[in-house]
Amino acid sequence: MAFDDMDVDTIWMDGEFVDWDDAQTHVLTHSLHYGTGVFEGARCYDTVDGPALFRWEEHLDRLFDSAKVLDHDIDHTRETLTDATLSLIREQGLASCYIRPLVYYGYNSLGVSPKDCPTRTTIACWPWGTYLGEEAIEEGVDVMVSSWRKHASSQLPTNVKATGPYLNSMLAGEEARRNGYVEAIVLNKEGNVAEGPGENIFMINDGELFTTGVSESTLDGITRDTVIELARDLGYTVHDEASIGRGELYTADELFFTGTAAEVTPIRSVDDTTVGNGSRGPITEELQQQFFDLVEGRLDGYDEWFLEV
Ligand code: PMP
């Protein structure tokens, strides 16, 4: 859905709440030219106890880690960013939404070195359903292995969320969609599975879970971590630093993506090869159910992952 069709009117910019239409930046903004920003994607869920941010502290941790790698000095505290986010959600009457903090080098000069450019910080929230579509949650998605490889962490940081490296995600995802697929899987420099353009990937074989870790140029996703914990709590064995070859995608019993935006989305085919039974597999369904029960506040024992709005 386009922003103009949404009932949202405020964005937080550098300490101020501004009207949505006034949240502007100069065309000579450093990060617009060189991709030198860092960002987060978090969610507020409409839980049975009311709206609550899910794993917000972990998203803030990653935002500050990302900023550190790009040498951004965020001149706002975690508390300020948290208060701003809670106010945006309350004041706009949002029950569930996606939350996008962005930190970027602003306007001053345009050498590649950003050292004279100010670090700017913004937060926007808007309603956003599951990234790959409601139908995908039940039916699964058809994906292709991209001809684009994921950069190694010696080329661009892969353990944090910087804006520039998302060019790789954009190219891989658009290649897939141009070819009639919903999403891509990207291989790393060695030719093993890295992840999706905006998702981690899980493989299930013989009742055990396998997912790639940071050593495979994979982002240490917060949903990935959540699903690992849920799966272990259910008694499953999870191999969380697995190396997955391309061929294993075709022979897997089940595959699914995880991500804040994509939540838990089954993969039903890779390169037109059916995965498992060609629809959502039984363990994927169980974990997906557990995930939605969790984020909607129906599971006991995970209170520390929620921050009430
Ligand atoms: N990998 C990439 C490249 C991503 O952009 C994302 C989305 N942040 C993920 C994995 C999933 O991470 P998370 O569960 O923290 O959203």
Coordinates of C-alpha atoms and ligand atoms in Angstrom, one line a residue, residues 39-42 59 62 98 150 158 160-161 166 169 195-201 217-226 258-263, ligand 1:
F39 CA 18.5 1.5 9.7
E40 CA 16.2 -1.0 11.6
G41 CA 12.9 -2.6 10.9
A42 CA 10.9 -3.5 14.0
H59 CA 16.6 -3.8 17.5
R62 CA 21.6 -3.7 16.3
Y98 CA 6.2 -1.5 11.2
K150 CA 25.9 -11.9 -1.5
T158 CA 26.9 -8.3 6.6
V160 CA 24.7 -5.0 10.6
K161 CA 22.0 -3.1 8.6
Y166 CA 20.7 -3.3 0.2
S169 CA 19.0 -7.2 -2.0
E195 CA 19.9 -15.8 3.0
G196 CA 17.0 -14.1 1.3
P197 CA 17.3 -10.4 0.3
G198 CA 15.5 -9.4 3.5
E199 CA 15.0 -12.7 5.3
N200 CA 16.9 -15.5 7.0
I201 CA 16.4 -19.0 5.8
S217 CA 27.5 -13.7 5.3
T218 CA 24.1 -13.9 6.9
L219 CA 22.5 -11.2 9.0
D220 CA 21.9 -12.5 12.6
G221 CA 18.2 -11.8 12.3
I222 CA 16.1 -11.1 15.4
T223 CA 13.3 -13.3 14.0
R224 CA 15.8 -16.0 13.3
D225 CA 16.9 -15.9 16.9
T226 CA 13.3 -15.9 18.1
T258 CA 12.1 -15.5 8.7
G259 CA 12.3 -11.7 9.1
T260 CA 10.6 -8.9 10.9
A261 CA 8.8 -8.0 7.7
A262 CA 8.3 -11.5 6.3
E263 CA 7.6 -13.0 9.8
Ligands
PMP1 N1 18.6 -10.8 6.3 C1 18.5 -9.6 5.8 C2 19.4 -9.2 4.7 C3 17.5 -8.7 6.2 O1 17.4 -7.5 5.6 C4 16.6 -9.0 7.3 C5 15.6 -8.0 7.7 N2 16.1 -7.2 8.8 C6 16.8 -10.3 7.8 C7 17.8 -11.1 7.4 C8 15.9 -10.7 9.0 O2 16.3 -10.0 10.1 P1 15.2 -9.7 11.3 O3 14.6 -10.9 11.7 O4 16.0 -9.1 12.4 O5 14.2 -8.7 10.7

